[in-house]
Amino acid sequence: MTLNYEEVIKVKNSLSFKNQAFINGKYVNSISGKVFENYSPVDGALVTSVAECDIEDINNAVKAARSVFEKGSWSRMAPNKRKKILFKLADLMKKNILELGLLETLDMGKPISAATGDIAACISCLNWYAEAIDKIYDDVAPTRDNIIAMITKEPLGVVGAVTPWNYPLLMAFWKIAPALATGNSFILKPAEQSPLSALRVSELAMEAGVPEGVFNVVPGFGPTAGKALGMHMDVDKLGFTGSTEVGKLFLKYSGDSNMKRVSLECGGKSPNIIFADAPDLDLAAKQAADGMFFNSGQVCDAPSRLLIEKSVKNEFLEKLVEYSKPWMPNDPFQPDTSMGSMVDENQTSRVLDYIETGKSEGAKIITGGEQVRKKSGGYYIAPTIFEGVKNNMKIAKEEIFGPVLCAIDFEGEDEALDIANDTDYGLNAIIWSNDLNKVHKIAKRIRSGKVLVNSMSDGDMSVPHGGYKQSGFGRDKSLEAMGQYTQTKLTWIELK
Ligand code: NAD
């Protein structure tokens, strides 16, 4: 999408905000009447006040979602009809792409070009699952002649999702699209930092023809609204994306309530392994910077541990510093800005604290390391690279979730593999090498849900996304995700 600054500002100045909860096809205040203030990290200004949902609001959303599920107006609708409605929703989102992107830029500070790119990715995701639903067949088992044993997939019922702020709509759509496509009712609790785009999409869903009660959005805080959804006795499944710490709470909520199914997309500390025989060191350095500083480093599978083979370390770091320069933060509403703000003041202080920790642990900053654009009133951090990092340092072990890259050096493939696997996380790993035997051996031994070779990108809906170890379990994207929103039924018919 080609963006023009004047047009961006014109649309931004004409924005109005949907700031009530969306339950049973209507915008409503929270039952308590409470609201919370939504500030933009772009300039620190108040955007709007948003309904603060709690247990009673969640109860109402679940009641509506259950009731429409039982009626069958969505859950039993012919798949090719559901498909058309989802296509229409995708079209409406496309018509409103700049507005939806602007809501995300205002909410969490990502550049408008990236924000509209995310909305485009939501649209592709929705179209992908909509296209799939009338092309997937159930099974008949190879049993005795007088038996018909049908193995069918049925929707789960009421699906809840609790999502983070780093990709406000996209992380939600990786769940919304397969869940709605398979006939479930859906309740989204977006992150408190970024509820506005999901609230706007709610009315587009109604306009597209999604029946009332099928799609609900309940803004609010984690320990209240999020917990209420996780603990609800009539929610069949909870899809969570967020930190490992909160992911573990959802397992407890499930155990303490109705044993609802839980899938977890959690944190990461992904290794990006640069061997001296990388096919193109220059490309590897560019992608190391692009992958780390995109979205201000607030990316679950960011390549935040850079493992460099000693013999090419100096050459590689020189290139890397050059490639990090275009990532200096700028005004997120300018179409050519590559890095915008951090999500808020808290996250900014957290990242700055990690930078201080890195220095005190003895790692050396070779670029960045400070807050910038303070006069804007917003929260911006320069792309930062530490070298001389040891894998047992706090900055190498913990997820910083900001534009801070830790360079660790190694000698030989065994050491690279040991360092790569020496982490609690297992979301992503990248290997740069021309040696197919070495690549294949390491790819098989790395304990992570994804291994990317000689490229940083896995941007296609047809492939699964998810983690090993404490990065979570379950998969978003691809046909595998549909299995997370359906359950398997055996119907055994004995003929005379
Ligand atoms: P977070 O865990 O703080 O919050 C995520 C969601 O959980 C929010 O909606 C929040 O309100 C809710 N929440 C917080 N405390 C809760 C509680 N006690 N009970 C119930 N709900 C609660 O995460 P965040 O700061 O929004 O996002 C950053 C994290 O998300 C990072 O760790 C990142 O790696 C992870 N993430 C993972 C993926 C993935 O696909 N694996 C994708 C994006 C982000």
Coordinates of C-alpha atoms and ligand atoms in Angstrom, one line a residue:
M1 CA 0.0 0.0 0.0
T2 CA 1.5 3.4 -1.0
L3 CA 1.0 5.9 1.8
N4 CA 1.1 9.7 1.6
Y5 CA 1.8 11.7 4.7
E6 CA -0.9 14.4 4.1
E7 CA -3.5 11.7 3.6
V8 CA -2.3 9.8 6.7
I9 CA -2.7 13.0 8.8
K10 CA -6.1 13.9 7.3
V11 CA -7.5 10.4 8.1
K12 CA -5.9 10.5 11.6
N13 CA -7.5 13.9 12.4
S14 CA -10.9 12.6 11.4
L15 CA -10.7 9.4 13.5
S16 CA -13.5 8.6 15.9
F17 CA -13.0 5.8 18.5
K18 CA -15.1 2.8 19.4
N19 CA -14.3 2.7 23.1
Q20 CA -17.1 0.6 24.5
A21 CA -17.1 -3.2 24.9
F22 CA -18.8 -5.1 22.0
I23 CA -21.1 -7.8 23.4
N24 CA -23.9 -9.6 21.6
G25 CA -23.7 -7.4 18.5
K26 CA -23.8 -4.0 20.4
Y27 CA -21.4 -1.5 21.8
V28 CA -22.1 -1.3 25.6
N29 CA -20.5 0.4 28.6
S30 CA -19.0 -1.9 31.2
I31 CA -21.5 -2.9 33.9
S32 CA -19.5 -1.1 36.6
G33 CA -19.4 2.0 34.3
K34 CA -15.6 2.0 34.8
V35 CA -13.2 3.1 32.1
F36 CA -9.5 3.2 31.7
E37 CA -7.4 5.9 29.9
N38 CA -5.7 5.0 26.7
Y39 CA -2.6 7.1 26.1
S40 CA -0.6 7.1 22.8
P41 CA 3.1 6.3 23.1
V42 CA 3.7 8.3 20.0
D43 CA 3.5 11.6 21.9
G44 CA 2.1 10.7 25.4
A45 CA -1.3 12.3 24.6
L46 CA -4.6 10.9 25.8
V47 CA -6.4 9.1 22.9
T48 CA -9.7 8.1 24.6
S49 CA -11.2 6.3 27.6
V50 CA -12.1 2.7 27.1
A51 CA -14.7 0.5 28.9
E52 CA -13.1 -1.5 31.6
C53 CA -14.7 -5.0 31.6
D54 CA -14.7 -7.3 34.6
I55 CA -16.4 -10.6 35.6
E56 CA -20.0 -9.5 34.9
D57 CA -19.2 -8.2 31.5
I58 CA -17.4 -11.5 30.7
N59 CA -20.4 -13.4 31.9
N60 CA -22.6 -11.5 29.5
A61 CA -20.3 -12.1 26.6
V62 CA -20.1 -15.8 27.3
K63 CA -23.9 -16.1 27.7
A64 CA -24.4 -14.4 24.3
A65 CA -21.6 -16.5 22.7
R66 CA -23.1 -19.7 24.1
S67 CA -26.6 -18.9 23.1
V68 CA -25.8 -18.2 19.5
F69 CA -23.6 -21.3 19.3
E70 CA -26.5 -23.5 20.5
K71 CA -28.9 -21.8 18.1
G72 CA -26.6 -22.9 15.3
S73 CA -27.0 -19.7 13.2
W74 CA -23.2 -19.7 12.8
S75 CA -22.0 -23.0 14.1
R76 CA -24.2 -25.0 11.8
M77 CA -24.3 -22.6 8.9
A78 CA -23.1 -24.3 5.6
P79 CA -19.3 -23.7 5.4
N80 CA -19.6 -22.1 2.0
K81 CA -22.0 -19.5 3.5
R82 CA -19.7 -18.8 6.4
K83 CA -16.9 -18.4 3.9
K84 CA -18.7 -15.7 2.0
I85 CA -19.3 -13.7 5.2
L86 CA -15.7 -14.0 6.2
F87 CA -14.6 -12.9 2.7
K88 CA -16.9 -9.8 3.1
L89 CA -15.3 -9.0 6.5
A90 CA -11.9 -9.2 4.8
D91 CA -13.2 -6.8 2.1
L92 CA -14.5 -4.3 4.7
M93 CA -11.2 -4.4 6.5
K94 CA -9.4 -3.7 3.2
K95 CA -11.7 -0.7 2.6
N96 CA -10.8 0.6 6.1
I97 CA -7.1 -0.4 6.1
L98 CA -5.7 3.0 6.8
E99 CA -8.1 3.7 9.6
L100 CA -7.4 0.3 11.3
G101 CA -3.6 0.9 10.8
L102 CA -3.8 4.3 12.3
L103 CA -5.6 3.0 15.4
E104 CA -2.7 0.6 15.9
T105 CA -0.1 3.3 15.4
L106 CA -1.9 5.5 17.9
D107 CA -2.3 2.7 20.4
M108 CA 1.2 1.2 20.4
G109 CA 3.4 3.4 18.3
K110 CA 4.4 1.2 15.3
P111 CA 5.1 3.0 12.1
I112 CA 2.0 3.5 9.9
S113 CA 3.6 1.5 7.0
A114 CA 4.1 -1.5 9.4
A115 CA 0.6 -1.1 10.9
T116 CA -1.1 -1.1 7.5
G117 CA 1.1 -4.1 6.6
D118 CA -0.2 -5.9 9.7
I119 CA -3.8 -5.2 8.7
A120 CA -3.1 -6.6 5.2
A121 CA -1.7 -9.7 6.9
C122 CA -5.0 -10.0 9.0
I123 CA -6.9 -9.8 5.7
S124 CA -4.8 -12.5 4.1
C125 CA -5.2 -14.7 7.2
L126 CA -9.0 -14.3 7.2
N127 CA -9.2 -15.1 3.4
W128 CA -6.9 -18.1 3.9
Y129 CA -9.1 -19.8 6.5
A130 CA -12.3 -18.8 4.8
E131 CA -11.1 -20.4 1.6
A132 CA -10.2 -23.6 3.4
I133 CA -13.4 -24.4 5.2
D134 CA -15.4 -25.8 2.3
K135 CA -12.5 -27.9 1.0
I136 CA -11.7 -29.9 4.1
Y137 CA -13.4 -33.3 4.4
D138 CA -14.0 -35.5 7.4
D139 CA -13.0 -39.3 7.5
V140 CA -14.7 -42.6 7.4
A141 CA -12.6 -45.3 9.1
P142 CA -11.7 -48.6 7.4
T143 CA -13.8 -50.9 9.6
R144 CA -15.9 -54.0 9.1
D145 CA -18.3 -54.2 6.2
N146 CA -21.5 -53.6 8.4
I147 CA -20.0 -50.5 10.2
I148 CA -19.9 -46.9 9.2
A149 CA -17.4 -45.2 11.5
M150 CA -17.4 -41.5 10.8
I151 CA -14.6 -39.4 12.3
T152 CA -15.8 -35.8 12.2
K153 CA -14.5 -32.4 13.4
E154 CA -16.9 -30.3 15.3
P155 CA -16.4 -26.7 16.6
L156 CA -15.5 -26.5 20.3
G157 CA -18.2 -23.9 21.2
V158 CA -17.2 -20.7 23.0
V159 CA -13.6 -19.7 22.4
G160 CA -11.8 -17.0 24.4
A161 CA -8.6 -15.3 23.4
V162 CA -6.3 -13.1 25.5
T163 CA -3.8 -11.3 23.3
P164 CA -0.8 -8.9 23.5
W165 CA -0.2 -5.4 22.2
N166 CA 2.8 -6.0 19.9
Y167 CA 0.6 -7.0 16.9
P168 CA -2.8 -6.0 18.3
L169 CA -5.0 -7.4 15.5
L170 CA -2.7 -9.8 13.8
M171 CA -2.1 -12.0 17.0
A172 CA -5.9 -11.9 17.5
F173 CA -6.7 -12.8 13.8
W174 CA -4.4 -15.8 14.0
K175 CA -7.0 -17.1 16.4
I176 CA -10.2 -15.3 15.2
A177 CA -9.9 -16.6 11.6
P178 CA -9.6 -20.4 12.3
A179 CA -12.0 -20.2 15.2
L180 CA -14.8 -18.4 13.3
A181 CA -14.1 -20.4 10.1
T182 CA -14.7 -23.7 12.0
G183 CA -18.0 -22.4 13.5
N184 CA -17.1 -21.3 17.0
S185 CA -18.3 -18.2 18.9
F186 CA -15.4 -15.9 20.0
I187 CA -14.6 -13.5 22.8
L188 CA -11.5 -11.4 22.6
K189 CA -9.8 -9.7 25.5
P190 CA -7.3 -7.5 23.8
A191 CA -4.3 -6.0 25.6
E192 CA -5.2 -3.0 27.6
Q193 CA -2.5 -1.0 25.7
S194 CA -4.1 -1.6 22.3
P195 CA -7.9 -2.3 22.2
L196 CA -9.0 0.1 19.5
S197 CA -8.5 -1.8 16.3
A198 CA -10.4 -4.9 17.6
L199 CA -13.2 -2.7 18.8
R200 CA -13.6 -1.1 15.4
V201 CA -13.4 -4.5 13.6
S202 CA -16.4 -5.7 15.7
E203 CA -18.8 -3.5 13.8
L204 CA -17.3 -4.5 10.5
A205 CA -18.0 -8.1 11.5
M206 CA -21.7 -7.2 12.0
E207 CA -21.8 -5.3 8.7
A208 CA -20.3 -8.4 7.0
G209 CA -23.2 -10.6 8.4
V210 CA -21.5 -12.4 11.4
P211 CA -24.5 -13.1 13.6
E212 CA -24.9 -11.2 16.9
G213 CA -23.1 -12.9 19.8
V214 CA -20.6 -14.7 17.6
F215 CA -17.8 -12.1 17.9
N216 CA -17.4 -10.2 21.1
V217 CA -14.6 -7.9 22.4
V218 CA -14.2 -7.2 26.1
P219 CA -11.4 -4.6 26.8
G220 CA -10.0 -4.5 30.3
F221 CA -7.0 -5.6 32.4
G222 CA -5.4 -9.0 32.6
P223 CA -5.9 -9.9 36.3
T224 CA -9.6 -9.0 36.1
A225 CA -11.1 -9.4 32.6
G226 CA -8.4 -11.8 31.3
K227 CA -8.6 -14.0 34.4
A228 CA -12.4 -14.0 34.3
L229 CA -12.2 -15.4 30.8
G230 CA -9.6 -18.0 31.7
M231 CA -11.6 -19.1 34.8
H232 CA -15.0 -19.2 33.1
M233 CA -16.8 -22.5 33.5
D234 CA -18.5 -22.1 30.1
V235 CA -15.6 -21.2 27.9
D236 CA -14.4 -24.3 26.0
K237 CA -11.0 -23.1 24.8
L238 CA -8.7 -20.2 25.7
G239 CA -6.1 -19.2 23.1
F240 CA -3.4 -17.1 24.8
T241 CA -0.6 -15.0 23.2
G242 CA 1.7 -13.1 25.6
S243 CA 4.4 -13.6 28.2
T244 CA 5.5 -17.0 29.5
E245 CA 4.7 -15.8 33.1
V246 CA 1.1 -15.0 32.3
G247 CA 0.8 -18.1 30.0
K248 CA 1.5 -20.3 33.0
L249 CA -1.4 -18.6 34.8
F250 CA -3.8 -19.7 32.1
L251 CA -2.8 -23.4 32.8
K252 CA -3.7 -22.8 36.4
Y253 CA -7.0 -21.1 35.5
S254 CA -7.9 -24.0 33.4
G255 CA -7.1 -26.5 36.1
D256 CA -9.0 -24.5 38.7
S257 CA -12.1 -24.2 36.5
N258 CA -13.5 -26.5 33.7
M259 CA -10.3 -27.9 32.2
K260 CA -10.8 -25.8 29.2
R261 CA -8.3 -26.4 26.4
V262 CA -5.5 -23.9 26.4
S263 CA -3.0 -23.1 23.7
L264 CA -0.1 -20.8 24.6
E265 CA 2.1 -18.6 22.3
C266 CA 4.6 -17.2 24.7
G267 CA 8.0 -15.5 24.8
G268 CA 11.3 -16.2 23.0
K269 CA 15.0 -15.5 23.0
S270 CA 15.8 -16.8 19.6
P271 CA 19.3 -17.6 18.4
N272 CA 20.5 -16.3 15.0
I273 CA 23.6 -18.4 14.2
I274 CA 26.1 -16.9 11.7
F275 CA 28.7 -19.4 10.5
A276 CA 31.8 -18.1 8.7
D277 CA 30.6 -20.0 5.6
A278 CA 27.3 -18.1 5.4
P279 CA 26.3 -17.8 1.7
D280 CA 26.1 -14.0 2.0
L281 CA 27.4 -12.3 5.2
D282 CA 26.1 -8.9 4.0
L283 CA 22.6 -10.2 3.6
A284 CA 22.8 -12.0 7.0
A285 CA 23.9 -8.7 8.7
K286 CA 21.1 -6.8 7.0
Q287 CA 18.5 -9.3 8.1
A288 CA 19.9 -9.6 11.6
A289 CA 19.3 -5.8 12.0
D290 CA 15.9 -5.8 10.2
G291 CA 14.7 -8.9 12.2
M292 CA 15.8 -7.4 15.5
F293 CA 14.7 -3.8 15.1
F294 CA 11.4 -4.3 13.3
N295 CA 8.5 -3.3 15.6
S296 CA 11.1 -1.8 18.0
G297 CA 12.2 -5.3 18.8
Q298 CA 8.8 -6.1 20.4
V299 CA 8.5 -9.4 18.5
C300 CA 8.2 -12.8 20.1
D301 CA 10.5 -14.5 17.6
A302 CA 13.0 -11.7 17.2
P303 CA 16.5 -13.0 16.6
S304 CA 17.7 -11.4 19.9
R305 CA 20.7 -13.7 20.5
L306 CA 23.1 -13.2 17.7
L307 CA 25.7 -16.1 17.7
I308 CA 28.7 -15.2 15.5
E309 CA 31.5 -17.5 14.6
K310 CA 34.7 -15.9 15.9
S311 CA 36.6 -15.8 12.6
V312 CA 34.0 -13.4 11.0
K313 CA 33.0 -11.5 14.2
N314 CA 34.6 -8.1 13.5
E315 CA 33.6 -8.0 9.8
F316 CA 30.0 -9.0 10.7
L317 CA 29.6 -6.5 13.5
E318 CA 30.9 -3.7 11.3
K319 CA 28.2 -4.5 8.7
L320 CA 25.6 -4.9 11.4
V321 CA 26.2 -1.5 12.9
E322 CA 25.8 0.1 9.4
Y323 CA 22.5 -1.8 8.8
S324 CA 21.1 -0.7 12.2
K325 CA 21.4 3.0 11.2
P326 CA 18.2 3.2 9.1
W327 CA 16.3 1.9 12.2
M328 CA 16.7 5.1 14.2
P329 CA 13.2 5.9 15.5
N330 CA 11.2 8.7 13.8
D331 CA 7.6 10.0 13.6
P332 CA 5.4 6.9 13.3
F333 CA 3.0 8.7 11.0
Q334 CA 5.7 9.4 8.4
P335 CA 5.3 6.6 5.7
D336 CA 9.0 6.1 5.4
T337 CA 9.7 5.7 9.2
S338 CA 11.1 2.2 9.9
M339 CA 11.0 2.2 13.7
G340 CA 8.4 4.0 15.8
S341 CA 8.0 4.2 19.6
M342 CA 7.9 1.6 22.3
V343 CA 4.4 0.6 23.5
D344 CA 4.5 2.7 26.6
E345 CA 6.5 4.2 29.5
N346 CA 6.6 0.9 31.5
Q347 CA 8.1 -1.0 28.6
T348 CA 10.6 1.8 27.9
S349 CA 11.8 1.8 31.5
R350 CA 12.0 -2.0 31.5
V351 CA 14.2 -2.0 28.4
L352 CA 16.4 0.8 29.6
D353 CA 16.9 -1.1 32.9
Y354 CA 18.1 -4.1 30.8
I355 CA 20.5 -1.9 29.0
E356 CA 22.0 -0.8 32.3
T357 CA 22.1 -4.4 33.5
G358 CA 24.0 -5.4 30.3
K359 CA 26.6 -2.7 31.0
S360 CA 27.0 -3.8 34.6
E361 CA 27.4 -7.4 33.5
G362 CA 30.4 -6.4 31.4
A363 CA 28.9 -6.4 27.9
K364 CA 29.9 -3.6 25.6
I365 CA 27.5 -1.3 23.7
I366 CA 28.6 -0.8 20.1
T367 CA 25.7 1.3 19.0
G368 CA 22.6 2.9 20.7
G369 CA 21.9 2.4 24.3
E370 CA 19.7 5.4 25.0
Q371 CA 16.2 6.9 24.9
V372 CA 15.8 9.3 21.9
R373 CA 13.1 11.8 20.6
K374 CA 12.2 12.8 24.2
K375 CA 10.9 16.1 23.1
S376 CA 8.1 14.3 21.2
G377 CA 6.5 13.4 24.6
G378 CA 6.6 9.7 23.4
Y379 CA 8.8 6.7 24.2
Y380 CA 11.6 5.9 21.7
I381 CA 14.8 3.8 22.1
A382 CA 17.7 3.8 19.7
P383 CA 18.6 0.5 18.1
T384 CA 21.1 -1.0 20.5
I385 CA 23.8 -3.7 20.1
F386 CA 25.8 -5.3 22.8
E387 CA 28.9 -7.3 22.0
G388 CA 30.9 -9.6 24.3
V389 CA 27.7 -11.0 25.7
K390 CA 28.0 -14.4 27.5
N391 CA 25.0 -16.7 27.3
N392 CA 24.7 -16.8 31.1
M393 CA 24.2 -13.1 31.4
K394 CA 20.8 -11.8 32.3
I395 CA 20.5 -9.9 29.0
A396 CA 21.1 -13.1 27.1
K397 CA 18.7 -15.2 29.3
E398 CA 15.7 -13.0 29.7
E399 CA 13.3 -11.7 27.0
I400 CA 14.0 -7.9 26.8
F401 CA 11.3 -7.2 24.2
G402 CA 12.9 -4.1 22.9
P403 CA 15.4 -3.0 20.3
V404 CA 18.4 -4.6 22.1
L405 CA 20.5 -7.2 20.3
C406 CA 23.0 -9.4 22.2
A407 CA 26.0 -10.6 20.2
I408 CA 27.7 -13.8 21.5
D409 CA 30.6 -15.4 19.8
F410 CA 31.4 -19.1 19.4
E411 CA 33.8 -21.5 17.7
G412 CA 32.5 -24.5 15.8
E413 CA 29.1 -26.1 15.4
D414 CA 29.0 -27.9 18.7
E415 CA 29.5 -24.8 20.7
A416 CA 26.9 -23.0 18.5
L417 CA 24.4 -25.7 19.1
D418 CA 25.0 -25.8 22.9
I419 CA 24.5 -22.0 23.2
A420 CA 21.5 -22.0 20.9
N421 CA 19.7 -24.7 23.1
D422 CA 20.8 -23.2 26.4
T423 CA 17.6 -21.3 27.0
D424 CA 14.2 -21.8 28.6
Y425 CA 12.6 -20.7 25.3
G426 CA 12.2 -22.5 21.9
L427 CA 10.3 -20.3 19.5
N428 CA 12.6 -19.6 16.5
A429 CA 16.2 -20.3 15.4
I430 CA 18.0 -19.0 12.3
I431 CA 21.1 -20.7 10.7
W432 CA 23.3 -19.0 8.1
S433 CA 25.6 -21.5 6.4
N434 CA 26.4 -22.9 3.0
D435 CA 27.2 -26.4 4.4
L436 CA 24.0 -28.4 3.9
N437 CA 25.2 -31.2 6.2
K438 CA 25.9 -28.8 9.0
V439 CA 22.7 -27.0 8.5
H440 CA 20.6 -30.2 8.5
K441 CA 22.3 -31.6 11.6
I442 CA 21.9 -28.4 13.6
A443 CA 18.3 -27.8 12.4
K444 CA 17.3 -31.3 13.6
R445 CA 18.9 -30.8 17.0
I446 CA 17.7 -27.3 17.8
R447 CA 14.7 -27.4 20.1
S448 CA 12.5 -24.8 18.7
G449 CA 9.2 -24.6 16.8
K450 CA 10.8 -23.0 13.7
V451 CA 14.2 -23.2 12.1
L452 CA 14.9 -20.7 9.3
V453 CA 17.9 -21.3 7.0
N454 CA 19.7 -18.5 5.2
S455 CA 16.6 -16.3 5.5
M456 CA 14.8 -14.5 8.3
S457 CA 11.3 -14.8 6.8
D458 CA 8.6 -17.4 7.3
G459 CA 5.8 -15.1 6.3
D460 CA 3.3 -17.4 4.8
M461 CA -0.1 -18.5 6.2
S462 CA 0.5 -22.1 5.1
V463 CA 3.1 -22.7 7.8
P464 CA 2.6 -23.2 11.5
H465 CA 3.9 -20.8 14.2
G466 CA 4.5 -21.8 17.8
G467 CA 7.0 -22.9 20.3
Y468 CA 8.9 -25.6 22.1
K469 CA 9.7 -25.5 25.9
Q470 CA 8.5 -22.4 27.7
S471 CA 7.6 -20.6 24.4
G472 CA 4.3 -22.5 24.7
F473 CA 2.4 -25.2 22.9
G474 CA -0.2 -25.4 20.2
R475 CA 0.2 -23.7 16.8
D476 CA -1.2 -20.6 15.2
K477 CA -1.4 -20.3 11.3
S478 CA -1.7 -23.1 8.8
L479 CA -4.3 -26.0 8.8
E480 CA -2.8 -27.1 12.1
A481 CA -4.4 -24.1 13.8
M482 CA -7.9 -25.3 12.7
G483 CA -7.3 -28.4 14.9
Q484 CA -7.1 -26.1 17.9
Y485 CA -10.7 -24.9 17.4
T486 CA -12.3 -28.2 16.6
Q487 CA -12.7 -31.5 18.5
T488 CA -12.9 -35.0 17.0
K489 CA -16.1 -37.1 17.2
L490 CA -16.5 -40.7 16.3
T491 CA -19.9 -41.8 15.2
W492 CA -20.1 -45.6 15.0
I493 CA -23.1 -46.9 13.0
E494 CA -23.8 -50.7 13.0
L495 CA -25.9 -51.8 10.0
K496 CA -28.2 -54.8 10.0
Ligands
NAD1 P1 1.4 -10.1 28.8 O1 1.6 -11.5 29.1 O2 1.8 -9.1 29.8 O3 -0.1 -9.8 28.4 C1 -0.7 -10.5 27.4 C2 -2.2 -10.5 27.7 O4 -2.4 -11.2 28.9 C3 -2.8 -9.1 27.8 O5 -4.1 -9.1 27.2 C4 -2.9 -8.9 29.3 O6 -4.0 -8.1 29.7 C5 -3.2 -10.3 29.8 N1 -2.9 -10.6 31.2 C6 -1.9 -10.0 31.9 N2 -1.9 -10.5 33.2 C7 -2.9 -11.4 33.2 C8 -3.4 -12.2 34.3 N3 -2.9 -12.2 35.5 N4 -4.5 -13.0 34.0 C9 -5.0 -13.0 32.8 N5 -4.6 -12.3 31.8 C10 -3.5 -11.5 32.0 O7 2.2 -9.9 27.5 P2 2.4 -8.5 26.6 O8 3.4 -7.7 27.4 O9 1.1 -8.0 26.2 O10 3.1 -9.1 25.3 C11 4.5 -9.4 25.2 C12 4.7 -10.8 25.4 O11 4.0 -11.6 24.4 C13 6.2 -11.2 25.1 O12 6.6 -12.2 26.1 C14 6.1 -11.9 23.7 O13 7.1 -12.8 23.5 C15 4.8 -12.5 23.8 N6 4.3 -12.8 22.4 C16 4.3 -14.1 21.9 C17 3.9 -14.4 20.6 C18 4.0 -15.8 20.1 O14 3.4 -16.1 19.0 N7 4.7 -16.8 20.7 C19 3.5 -13.4 19.8 C20 3.4 -12.1 20.3 C21 3.8 -11.8 21.6

